Amino acid sequence: MCGIVAYVGSREAAPLIVKGLKRLEYRGYDSSGIAVITDQALKVFKKKGKVKDLEVVLANQNNLGNIGIGHTRWATHGEPNDVNAHPHMSNSGRLAIIHNGIIENYASLKQMLLNKGYEFKSQTDTEVLVNFIEEIQKTKNCELPDAVRLALKDVVGAYAIVVLDKENPGQLVAARKGSPLVIGVGHEEYFFASDATPIIEYTKEVVYLDDLEIAIVNQDGLTIKNLQNEEQDPEIQTVELELEAIEKGGFDHFMLKEIFEQPKSIADCLRGRVNPDEAIIQLGGLRSHIGKLAKAKRIVFVACGTSWHAGLVGEYLFEELARINVEVEYASEFRYRNPIIKEGDFVIAISQSGETADTLAALEMAKSKGAVILGVCNVVGSSISRITEAGVYTHAGPEIGVASTKAFTAQVTVLTMMAIATAHAKGTLSDETYRQLLIEMAAIPEKVEKILEKSEEIKDISKLFTFASNFIFLGRGLNFPVALEGALKLKEISYIHAEGYPAAEMKHGPIALIDEDMPVVFIAIKDSSYEKVVSNIQEVKARKGRVIAIVSEGDRDVKSMVDFAIEVPKTHEVLQPLLTVIPLQLLSYYIAVLRGRNVDQPRNLAKSVTVE
Ligand code: M6R
């Protein structure tokens, strides 16, 4: 939530920062702004709306100097407007700050500053922080890095900040706790950003700042200190991210590009891990953990949103294949519930961003109670991937559309590999089933490709449901989480109210909603619950509901009883979610586009939820 970018070097800062903000707009997009130092003056430009609205404000500005900070906001304190937009300036006009996170004790700090005569223009916690830093700088008569460090000792909450000081026009001071911050190290130039995407065009050398560290960049280069003022050795890493991976590449939206990337992203996820010819499955990141997982009494998946749905698929997989007791928890509930965790329990976080605040906190809590903590993350170097004992990267590539698509299928692919490897180690899978599963897994990318070829057909179906007010998604077994995911996709990008249910639960309430205006999407593939789902379809049709069914290739029976059927290729039952979710992603996408929604940046949402 919120994207931050900063630059100091010999390039013109403002255009570089604005370009970076566009790359981070997925993190928040209700207002944006920049602060620069030019002609010894600290200037702030900010605007409610998207970064393109800020560009209009900047259109007539000439070179604004070689140092600056920028922010794209997802509002927490104070409504989205020009005043609450970042950067925020201190009362004297000397300092400007950008901030991603929440200062939880801002109210008491604000009262203390009000008592001392400070005035506030915005409703934000961030304006309190910059004035608190200024107050320390004045009263202790210290340099900015010390003032930031001392201020942060008294701050409760989460932050990634960068501060600019008019009196030091070659210096940037940054710090983080709980919110991500990457430093790009170029030739006599430095970049700060919430992720590496604004940086990779200029340098691939980065340092991931750790929690409770402060980074100072000035004529002496980069210095990193902890809050105790002890210098830390920066670990420079090389990011393997290419520019084309973060561009739309001819697609209308990132979401569509990401849906169509799934044959490749699933193949990338399987590459070097699944080898059906030699009947090998290996997960490098878990090499020394698979044997322990096989002996686990309990696995707890913690996640939010789409990643939680992937966790539900993981529950079915581990129970079915490896016969291990699994629980799937919303991270936000788990972390505050004082759950019972026994020594040796595995708590596995699933997160695309690796930065979701609740998931991170749930993991930290589980660790403190003695659990072995593992991660399934997409973003390399993310906070979750760094605090976990071991884990598996999903290798889906950057996911920029706010609605998660390729990250979900990559998460399910990883969880499937983990479950198969664990089951094989445990001996709960016959050799034949094991081999069969590996062969079927390797064939998934091609089968996804076949479903994507039906996109025009799905678009035509979408046209007939564009103005529906409600939708129900139903599935059983492994396809129940897919029903939940279908409903989430539709509501988040089209703003149509949608519910996902286990198909059999329909009789216990939702059936009252069925009439001729209610579209019901069934996942009705030929698996062990096929007959039961068919009965549920009959129940809906008897009440005049309009049914769209996801069916197995060649299934004429269901086709004859529903309004629309979308065929998916056959595969092993436990791999079906990787196929059945694809038509649901496309259905949501086309409906949202037809309704004129901003599918990549739906209202009120942000890609990376770094506040609880
Ligand atoms: O980065 P994470 O996977 O931890 O994010 C979790 C959720 O915020 C995320 O899946 C969200 O629900 C998506 N917008 C769903 O499309």
mmCIF file of N, CA, C and O in Angstrom, residues 12-99:
data_model
loop_
_atom_site.group_PDB
_atom_site.id
_atom_site.type_symbol
_atom_site.label_atom_id
_atom_site.label_comp_id
_atom_site.label_asym_id
_atom_site.label_seq_id
_atom_site.Cartn_x
_atom_site.Cartn_y
_atom_site.Cartn_z
ATOM 1 N N GLU A 12 18.041 14.046 -14.187
ATOM 2 C CA GLU A 12 16.940 14.925 -13.783
ATOM 3 C C GLU A 12 15.976 14.071 -12.939
ATOM 4 O O GLU A 12 15.480 13.038 -13.414
ATOM 5 N N ALA A 13 15.749 14.493 -11.701
ATOM 6 C CA ALA A 13 15.044 13.616 -10.763
ATOM 7 C C ALA A 13 13.544 13.473 -11.067
ATOM 8 O O ALA A 13 12.998 12.364 -11.024
ATOM 9 N N ALA A 14 12.866 14.588 -11.374
ATOM 10 C CA ALA A 14 11.398 14.552 -11.429
ATOM 11 C C ALA A 14 10.857 13.543 -12.455
ATOM 12 O O ALA A 14 10.008 12.704 -12.101
ATOM 13 N N PRO A 15 11.318 13.574 -13.728
ATOM 14 C CA PRO A 15 10.749 12.600 -14.671
ATOM 15 C C PRO A 15 11.033 11.154 -14.285
ATOM 16 O O PRO A 15 10.192 10.277 -14.453
ATOM 17 N N LEU A 16 12.231 10.940 -13.734
ATOM 18 C CA LEU A 16 12.602 9.578 -13.306
ATOM 19 C C LEU A 16 11.671 9.112 -12.180
ATOM 20 O O LEU A 16 11.188 7.971 -12.166
ATOM 21 N N ILE A 17 11.386 10.005 -11.245
ATOM 22 C CA ILE A 17 10.525 9.639 -10.107
ATOM 23 C C ILE A 17 9.095 9.387 -10.587
ATOM 24 O O ILE A 17 8.449 8.413 -10.189
ATOM 25 N N VAL A 18 8.615 10.263 -11.479
ATOM 26 C CA VAL A 18 7.237 10.094 -11.976
ATOM 27 C C VAL A 18 7.104 8.757 -12.714
ATOM 28 O O VAL A 18 6.129 8.018 -12.530
ATOM 29 N N LYS A 19 8.113 8.426 -13.519
ATOM 30 C CA LYS A 19 8.092 7.150 -14.230
ATOM 31 C C LYS A 19 8.053 5.988 -13.221
ATOM 32 O O LYS A 19 7.316 5.021 -13.379
ATOM 33 N N GLY A 20 8.854 6.119 -12.178
ATOM 34 C CA GLY A 20 8.880 5.094 -11.136
ATOM 35 C C GLY A 20 7.531 4.974 -10.434
ATOM 36 O O GLY A 20 7.066 3.869 -10.133
ATOM 37 N N LEU A 21 6.896 6.118 -10.182
ATOM 38 C CA LEU A 21 5.590 6.086 -9.511
ATOM 39 C C LEU A 21 4.562 5.352 -10.367
ATOM 40 O O LEU A 21 3.702 4.641 -9.854
ATOM 41 N N LYS A 22 4.670 5.520 -11.678
ATOM 42 C CA LYS A 22 3.722 4.806 -12.558
ATOM 43 C C LYS A 22 3.904 3.297 -12.411
ATOM 44 O O LYS A 22 2.940 2.549 -12.432
ATOM 45 N N ARG A 23 5.147 2.882 -12.253
ATOM 46 C CA ARG A 23 5.396 1.445 -12.091
ATOM 47 C C ARG A 23 4.867 0.941 -10.748
ATOM 48 O O ARG A 23 4.553 -0.228 -10.599
ATOM 49 N N LEU A 24 4.784 1.846 -9.778
ATOM 50 C CA LEU A 24 4.335 1.439 -8.438
ATOM 51 C C LEU A 24 2.868 1.762 -8.202
ATOM 52 O O LEU A 24 2.362 1.562 -7.096
ATOM 53 N N GLU A 25 2.193 2.246 -9.244
ATOM 54 C CA GLU A 25 0.817 2.701 -9.047
ATOM 55 C C GLU A 25 -0.094 1.570 -8.583
ATOM 56 O O GLU A 25 -1.113 1.803 -7.943
ATOM 57 N N TYR A 26 0.296 0.317 -8.877
ATOM 58 C CA TYR A 26 -0.505 -0.823 -8.416
ATOM 59 C C TYR A 26 -0.607 -0.836 -6.895
ATOM 60 O O TYR A 26 -1.497 -1.442 -6.318
ATOM 61 N N ARG A 27 0.302 -0.138 -6.195
ATOM 62 C CA ARG A 27 0.326 -0.163 -4.734
ATOM 63 C C ARG A 27 -0.630 0.847 -4.103
ATOM 64 O O ARG A 27 -0.837 0.856 -2.886
ATOM 65 N N GLY A 28 -1.169 1.742 -4.929
ATOM 66 C CA GLY A 28 -2.056 2.774 -4.419
ATOM 67 C C GLY A 28 -2.183 3.823 -5.488
ATOM 68 O O GLY A 28 -1.201 4.106 -6.188
ATOM 69 N N TYR A 29 -3.376 4.372 -5.640
ATOM 70 C CA TYR A 29 -3.541 5.271 -6.775
ATOM 71 C C TYR A 29 -4.617 6.316 -6.520
ATOM 72 O O TYR A 29 -5.412 6.615 -7.389
ATOM 73 N N ASP A 30 -4.691 6.827 -5.262
ATOM 74 C CA ASP A 30 -5.716 7.854 -5.037
ATOM 75 C C ASP A 30 -5.148 9.269 -5.085
ATOM 76 O O ASP A 30 -5.892 10.232 -5.221
ATOM 77 N N SER A 31 -3.839 9.419 -4.975
ATOM 78 C CA SER A 31 -3.202 10.721 -5.138
ATOM 79 C C SER A 31 -1.702 10.469 -5.250
ATOM 80 O O SER A 31 -1.225 9.393 -4.901
ATOM 81 N N SER A 32 -0.982 11.466 -5.748
ATOM 82 C CA SER A 32 0.470 11.274 -5.835
ATOM 83 C C SER A 32 1.160 12.627 -5.749
ATOM 84 O O SER A 32 0.510 13.681 -5.868
ATOM 85 N N GLY A 33 2.459 12.588 -5.543
ATOM 86 C CA GLY A 33 3.193 13.848 -5.441
ATOM 87 C C GLY A 33 4.684 13.634 -5.436
ATOM 88 O O GLY A 33 5.165 12.508 -5.254
ATOM 89 N N ILE A 34 5.404 14.727 -5.661
ATOM 90 C CA ILE A 34 6.869 14.667 -5.565
ATOM 91 C C ILE A 34 7.372 15.898 -4.803
ATOM 92 O O ILE A 34 6.699 16.933 -4.753
ATOM 93 N N ALA A 35 8.549 15.777 -4.237
ATOM 94 C CA ALA A 35 9.251 16.932 -3.660
ATOM 95 C C ALA A 35 10.661 16.928 -4.235
ATOM 96 O O ALA A 35 11.275 15.860 -4.375
ATOM 97 N N VAL A 36 11.151 18.104 -4.586
ATOM 98 C CA VAL A 36 12.491 18.213 -5.171
ATOM 99 C C VAL A 36 13.199 19.405 -4.524
ATOM 100 O O VAL A 36 12.553 20.279 -3.930
ATOM 101 N N ILE A 37 14.525 19.411 -4.653
ATOM 102 C CA ILE A 37 15.261 20.615 -4.238
ATOM 103 C C ILE A 37 15.849 21.214 -5.501
ATOM 104 O O ILE A 37 16.602 20.549 -6.227
ATOM 105 N N THR A 38 15.457 22.412 -5.793
ATOM 106 C CA THR A 38 15.959 23.078 -6.980
ATOM 107 C C THR A 38 16.180 24.549 -6.653
ATOM 108 O O THR A 38 15.363 25.163 -5.950
ATOM 109 N N ASP A 39 17.276 25.111 -7.109
ATOM 110 C CA ASP A 39 17.645 26.498 -6.793
ATOM 111 C C ASP A 39 17.550 26.755 -5.291
ATOM 112 O O ASP A 39 16.961 27.746 -4.842
ATOM 113 N N GLN A 40 18.091 25.848 -4.505
ATOM 114 C CA GLN A 40 18.091 25.922 -3.029
ATOM 115 C C GLN A 40 16.697 25.978 -2.408
ATOM 116 O O GLN A 40 16.540 26.289 -1.235
ATOM 117 N N ALA A 41 15.684 25.691 -3.194
ATOM 118 C CA ALA A 41 14.320 25.712 -2.628
ATOM 119 C C ALA A 41 13.749 24.301 -2.627
ATOM 120 O O ALA A 41 14.012 23.525 -3.545
ATOM 121 N N LEU A 42 13.004 23.999 -1.573
ATOM 122 C CA LEU A 42 12.315 22.703 -1.505
ATOM 123 C C LEU A 42 10.919 22.912 -2.083
ATOM 124 O O LEU A 42 10.142 23.724 -1.565
ATOM 125 N N LYS A 43 10.619 22.197 -3.170
ATOM 126 C CA LYS A 43 9.318 22.406 -3.812
ATOM 127 C C LYS A 43 8.520 21.118 -3.801
ATOM 128 O O LYS A 43 9.061 20.048 -4.082
ATOM 129 N N VAL A 44 7.239 21.237 -3.497
ATOM 130 C CA VAL A 44 6.365 20.060 -3.467
ATOM 131 C C VAL A 44 5.249 20.251 -4.492
ATOM 132 O O VAL A 44 4.648 21.329 -4.585
ATOM 133 N N PHE A 45 4.997 19.202 -5.275
ATOM 134 C CA PHE A 45 3.878 19.200 -6.241
ATOM 135 C C PHE A 45 3.054 17.965 -5.932
ATOM 136 O O PHE A 45 3.591 16.858 -5.899
ATOM 137 N N LYS A 46 1.746 18.121 -5.707
ATOM 138 C CA LYS A 46 0.952 16.929 -5.442
ATOM 139 C C LYS A 46 -0.468 17.100 -5.937
ATOM 140 O O LYS A 46 -0.961 18.221 -6.088
ATOM 141 N N LYS A 47 -1.115 15.966 -6.182
ATOM 142 C CA LYS A 47 -2.429 16.044 -6.815
ATOM 143 C C LYS A 47 -3.265 14.818 -6.487
ATOM 144 O O LYS A 47 -2.772 13.689 -6.517
ATOM 145 N N LYS A 48 -4.520 15.046 -6.201
ATOM 146 C CA LYS A 48 -5.466 13.936 -6.047
ATOM 147 C C LYS A 48 -5.591 13.225 -7.401
ATOM 148 O O LYS A 48 -5.547 13.871 -8.446
ATOM 149 N N GLY A 49 -5.752 11.921 -7.381
ATOM 150 C CA GLY A 49 -5.940 11.168 -8.630
ATOM 151 C C GLY A 49 -4.724 10.338 -8.970
ATOM 152 O O GLY A 49 -3.888 10.040 -8.117
ATOM 153 N N LYS A 50 -4.654 9.964 -10.236
ATOM 154 C CA LYS A 50 -3.582 9.076 -10.699
ATOM 155 C C LYS A 50 -2.297 9.867 -10.957
ATOM 156 O O LYS A 50 -2.308 11.105 -10.998
ATOM 157 N N VAL A 51 -1.222 9.141 -11.213
ATOM 158 C CA VAL A 51 0.057 9.809 -11.492
ATOM 159 C C VAL A 51 -0.066 10.672 -12.750
ATOM 160 O O VAL A 51 0.573 11.712 -12.871
ATOM 161 N N LYS A 52 -0.935 10.265 -13.673
ATOM 162 C CA LYS A 52 -1.093 11.087 -14.893
ATOM 163 C C LYS A 52 -1.670 12.473 -14.539
ATOM 164 O O LYS A 52 -1.379 13.455 -15.221
ATOM 165 N N ASP A 53 -2.419 12.578 -13.462
ATOM 166 C CA ASP A 53 -2.916 13.890 -13.034
ATOM 167 C C ASP A 53 -1.774 14.740 -12.471
ATOM 168 O O ASP A 53 -1.752 15.961 -12.635
ATOM 169 N N LEU A 54 -0.837 14.081 -11.818
ATOM 170 C CA LEU A 54 0.344 14.799 -11.319
ATOM 171 C C LEU A 54 1.177 15.302 -12.499
ATOM 172 O O LEU A 54 1.734 16.410 -12.461
ATOM 173 N N GLU A 55 1.238 14.494 -13.548
ATOM 174 C CA GLU A 55 2.018 14.895 -14.726
ATOM 175 C C GLU A 55 1.483 16.199 -15.313
ATOM 176 O O GLU A 55 2.250 17.030 -15.793
ATOM 177 N N VAL A 56 0.167 16.368 -15.244
ATOM 178 C CA VAL A 56 -0.425 17.620 -15.755
ATOM 179 C C VAL A 56 0.100 18.793 -14.927
ATOM 180 O O VAL A 56 0.489 19.831 -15.461
ATOM 181 N N VAL A 57 0.163 18.597 -13.603
ATOM 182 C CA VAL A 57 0.653 19.657 -12.714
ATOM 183 C C VAL A 57 2.117 19.996 -13.029
ATOM 184 O O VAL A 57 2.535 21.148 -12.966
ATOM 185 N N LEU A 58 2.870 18.963 -13.417
ATOM 186 C CA LEU A 58 4.309 19.160 -13.642
ATOM 187 C C LEU A 58 4.633 19.596 -15.071
ATOM 188 O O LEU A 58 5.789 19.900 -15.374
ATOM 189 N N ALA A 59 3.591 19.631 -15.914
ATOM 190 C CA ALA A 59 3.830 19.806 -17.351
ATOM 191 C C ALA A 59 4.668 21.047 -17.680
ATOM 192 O O ALA A 59 5.517 21.006 -18.560
ATOM 193 N N ASN A 60 4.441 22.148 -16.949
ATOM 194 C CA ASN A 60 5.152 23.379 -17.310
ATOM 195 C C ASN A 60 6.428 23.613 -16.516
ATOM 196 O O ASN A 60 7.016 24.685 -16.572
ATOM 197 N N GLN A 61 6.843 22.628 -15.774
ATOM 198 C CA GLN A 61 8.054 22.800 -14.954
ATOM 199 C C GLN A 61 9.276 22.383 -15.765
ATOM 200 O O GLN A 61 9.281 21.340 -16.403
ATOM 201 N N ASN A 62 10.310 23.216 -15.711
ATOM 202 C CA ASN A 62 11.542 22.822 -16.371
ATOM 203 C C ASN A 62 12.379 22.009 -15.392
ATOM 204 O O ASN A 62 11.910 21.679 -14.311
ATOM 205 N N ASN A 63 13.611 21.721 -15.738
ATOM 206 C CA ASN A 63 14.462 20.878 -14.898
ATOM 207 C C ASN A 63 14.333 21.237 -13.405
ATOM 208 O O ASN A 63 14.614 22.351 -12.990
ATOM 209 N N LEU A 64 13.896 20.276 -12.632
ATOM 210 C CA LEU A 64 13.658 20.528 -11.203
ATOM 211 C C LEU A 64 14.780 19.973 -10.326
ATOM 212 O O LEU A 64 14.576 19.686 -9.155
ATOM 213 N N GLY A 65 15.949 19.770 -10.901
ATOM 214 C CA GLY A 65 17.092 19.349 -10.091
ATOM 215 C C GLY A 65 17.322 17.851 -10.112
ATOM 216 O O GLY A 65 16.620 17.092 -10.786
ATOM 217 N N ASN A 66 18.332 17.461 -9.320
ATOM 218 C CA ASN A 66 18.822 16.076 -9.395
ATOM 219 C C ASN A 66 18.542 15.261 -8.137
ATOM 220 O O ASN A 66 19.133 14.204 -7.932
ATOM 221 N N ILE A 67 17.665 15.781 -7.287
ATOM 222 C CA ILE A 67 17.313 15.019 -6.081
ATOM 223 C C ILE A 67 15.818 15.179 -5.845
ATOM 224 O O ILE A 67 15.258 16.261 -6.056
ATOM 225 N N GLY A 68 15.185 14.084 -5.430
ATOM 226 C CA GLY A 68 13.753 14.210 -5.167
ATOM 227 C C GLY A 68 13.165 12.936 -4.587
ATOM 228 O O GLY A 68 13.803 11.879 -4.569
ATOM 229 N N ILE A 69 11.929 13.100 -4.081
ATOM 230 C CA ILE A 69 11.195 11.962 -3.514
ATOM 231 C C ILE A 69 9.782 11.992 -4.090
ATOM 232 O O ILE A 69 9.272 13.061 -4.434
ATOM 233 N N GLY A 70 9.160 10.821 -4.234
ATOM 234 C CA GLY A 70 7.807 10.780 -4.798
ATOM 235 C C GLY A 70 6.978 9.677 -4.160
ATOM 236 O O GLY A 70 7.511 8.712 -3.609
ATOM 237 N N HIS A 71 5.652 9.815 -4.272
ATOM 238 C CA HIS A 71 4.747 8.920 -3.543
ATOM 239 C C HIS A 71 3.458 8.753 -4.312
ATOM 240 O O HIS A 71 2.929 9.706 -4.883
ATOM 241 N N THR A 72 2.954 7.515 -4.366
ATOM 242 C CA THR A 72 1.601 7.286 -4.870
ATOM 243 C C THR A 72 0.822 6.627 -3.742
ATOM 244 O O THR A 72 1.293 5.675 -3.123
ATOM 245 N N ARG A 73 -0.357 7.170 -3.438
ATOM 246 C CA ARG A 73 -0.969 6.910 -2.135
ATOM 247 C C ARG A 73 -2.170 5.967 -2.180
ATOM 248 O O ARG A 73 -2.947 5.988 -3.138
ATOM 249 N N TRP A 74 -2.313 5.170 -1.139
ATOM 250 C CA TRP A 74 -3.529 4.417 -0.815
ATOM 251 C C TRP A 74 -3.914 4.904 0.581
ATOM 252 O O TRP A 74 -3.227 4.618 1.552
ATOM 253 N N ALA A 75 -4.982 5.681 0.650
ATOM 254 C CA ALA A 75 -5.279 6.445 1.868
ATOM 255 C C ALA A 75 -5.490 5.572 3.095
ATOM 256 O O ALA A 75 -6.207 4.570 3.042
ATOM 257 N N THR A 76 -4.854 5.938 4.182
ATOM 258 C CA THR A 76 -5.188 5.348 5.483
ATOM 259 C C THR A 76 -5.765 6.454 6.365
ATOM 260 O O THR A 76 -6.931 6.446 6.701
ATOM 261 N N HIS A 77 -4.938 7.474 6.693
ATOM 262 C CA HIS A 77 -5.415 8.574 7.545
ATOM 263 C C HIS A 77 -5.766 9.763 6.657
ATOM 264 O O HIS A 77 -4.872 10.401 6.106
ATOM 265 N N GLY A 78 -7.048 10.061 6.578
ATOM 266 C CA GLY A 78 -7.453 11.231 5.795
ATOM 267 C C GLY A 78 -7.843 10.835 4.389
ATOM 268 O O GLY A 78 -7.200 10.007 3.748
ATOM 269 N N GLU A 79 -8.932 11.471 3.926
ATOM 270 C CA GLU A 79 -9.468 11.117 2.606
ATOM 271 C C GLU A 79 -8.473 11.465 1.498
ATOM 272 O O GLU A 79 -7.563 12.284 1.701
ATOM 273 N N PRO A 80 -8.650 10.836 0.336
ATOM 274 C CA PRO A 80 -7.761 11.170 -0.779
ATOM 275 C C PRO A 80 -8.048 12.583 -1.292
ATOM 276 O O PRO A 80 -9.147 12.854 -1.783
ATOM 277 N N ASN A 81 -7.142 13.505 -1.092
ATOM 278 C CA ASN A 81 -7.263 14.850 -1.684
ATOM 279 C C ASN A 81 -5.861 15.443 -1.838
ATOM 280 O O ASN A 81 -4.870 14.812 -1.449
ATOM 281 N N ASP A 82 -5.787 16.636 -2.379
ATOM 282 C CA ASP A 82 -4.468 17.234 -2.644
ATOM 283 C C ASP A 82 -3.674 17.431 -1.349
ATOM 284 O O ASP A 82 -2.460 17.245 -1.314
ATOM 285 N N VAL A 83 -4.377 17.839 -0.293
ATOM 286 C CA VAL A 83 -3.673 18.173 0.954
ATOM 287 C C VAL A 83 -3.101 16.921 1.624
ATOM 288 O O VAL A 83 -1.972 16.919 2.127
ATOM 289 N N ASN A 84 -3.892 15.846 1.626
ATOM 290 C CA ASN A 84 -3.417 14.623 2.287
ATOM 291 C C ASN A 84 -2.392 13.850 1.449
ATOM 292 O O ASN A 84 -1.766 12.908 1.945
ATOM 293 N N ALA A 85 -2.273 14.214 0.183
ATOM 294 C CA ALA A 85 -1.285 13.536 -0.665
ATOM 295 C C ALA A 85 0.122 13.785 -0.121
ATOM 296 O O ALA A 85 0.389 14.804 0.514
ATOM 297 N N HIS A 86 1.015 12.839 -0.344
ATOM 298 C CA HIS A 86 2.416 12.999 0.047
ATOM 299 C C HIS A 86 3.173 13.620 -1.127
ATOM 300 O O HIS A 86 2.737 13.513 -2.256
ATOM 301 N N PRO A 87 4.334 14.203 -0.939
ATOM 302 C CA PRO A 87 5.114 14.380 0.290
ATOM 303 C C PRO A 87 4.475 15.405 1.232
ATOM 304 O O PRO A 87 3.704 16.267 0.809
ATOM 305 N N HIS A 88 4.850 15.278 2.514
ATOM 306 C CA HIS A 88 4.432 16.261 3.518
ATOM 307 C C HIS A 88 5.656 17.032 3.992
ATOM 308 O O HIS A 88 6.738 16.465 4.139
ATOM 309 N N MET A 89 5.439 18.323 4.241
ATOM 310 C CA MET A 89 6.547 19.175 4.682
ATOM 311 C C MET A 89 6.449 19.459 6.170
ATOM 312 O O MET A 89 5.361 19.475 6.747
ATOM 313 N N SER A 90 7.618 19.723 6.778
ATOM 314 C CA SER A 90 7.628 20.111 8.186
ATOM 315 C C SER A 90 7.221 21.581 8.283
ATOM 316 O O SER A 90 7.230 22.310 7.281
ATOM 317 N N ASN A 91 6.887 22.013 9.475
ATOM 318 C CA ASN A 91 6.394 23.384 9.681
ATOM 319 C C ASN A 91 7.362 24.447 9.188
ATOM 320 O O ASN A 91 6.973 25.460 8.620
ATOM 321 N N SER A 92 8.656 24.212 9.362
ATOM 322 C CA SER A 92 9.631 25.232 8.952
ATOM 323 C C SER A 92 9.828 25.246 7.446
ATOM 324 O O SER A 92 10.452 26.156 6.906
ATOM 325 N N GLY A 93 9.377 24.202 6.767
ATOM 326 C CA GLY A 93 9.586 24.092 5.322
ATOM 327 C C GLY A 93 10.946 23.520 4.975
ATOM 328 O O GLY A 93 11.330 23.463 3.815
ATOM 329 N N ARG A 94 11.652 23.032 6.010
ATOM 330 C CA ARG A 94 12.998 22.505 5.745
ATOM 331 C C ARG A 94 12.960 21.046 5.262
ATOM 332 O O ARG A 94 13.763 20.641 4.432
ATOM 333 N N LEU A 95 12.061 20.245 5.830
ATOM 334 C CA LEU A 95 12.040 18.805 5.532
ATOM 335 C C LEU A 95 10.810 18.419 4.720
ATOM 336 O O LEU A 95 9.735 19.009 4.874
ATOM 337 N N ALA A 96 10.978 17.391 3.891
ATOM 338 C CA ALA A 96 9.817 16.767 3.212
ATOM 339 C C ALA A 96 9.962 15.271 3.363
ATOM 340 O O ALA A 96 11.077 14.739 3.369
ATOM 341 N N ILE A 97 8.816 14.590 3.475
ATOM 342 C CA ILE A 97 8.845 13.133 3.727
ATOM 343 C C ILE A 97 7.855 12.413 2.825
ATOM 344 O O ILE A 97 6.805 12.971 2.469
ATOM 345 N N ILE A 98 8.206 11.179 2.450
ATOM 346 C CA ILE A 98 7.236 10.247 1.864
ATOM 347 C C ILE A 98 7.187 9.037 2.783
ATOM 348 O O ILE A 98 8.211 8.671 3.376
ATOM 349 N N HIS A 99 6.018 8.410 2.876
ATOM 350 C CA HIS A 99 5.828 7.363 3.885
ATOM 351 C C HIS A 99 4.860 6.318 3.371
ATOM 352 O O HIS A 99 3.793 6.635 2.843
#
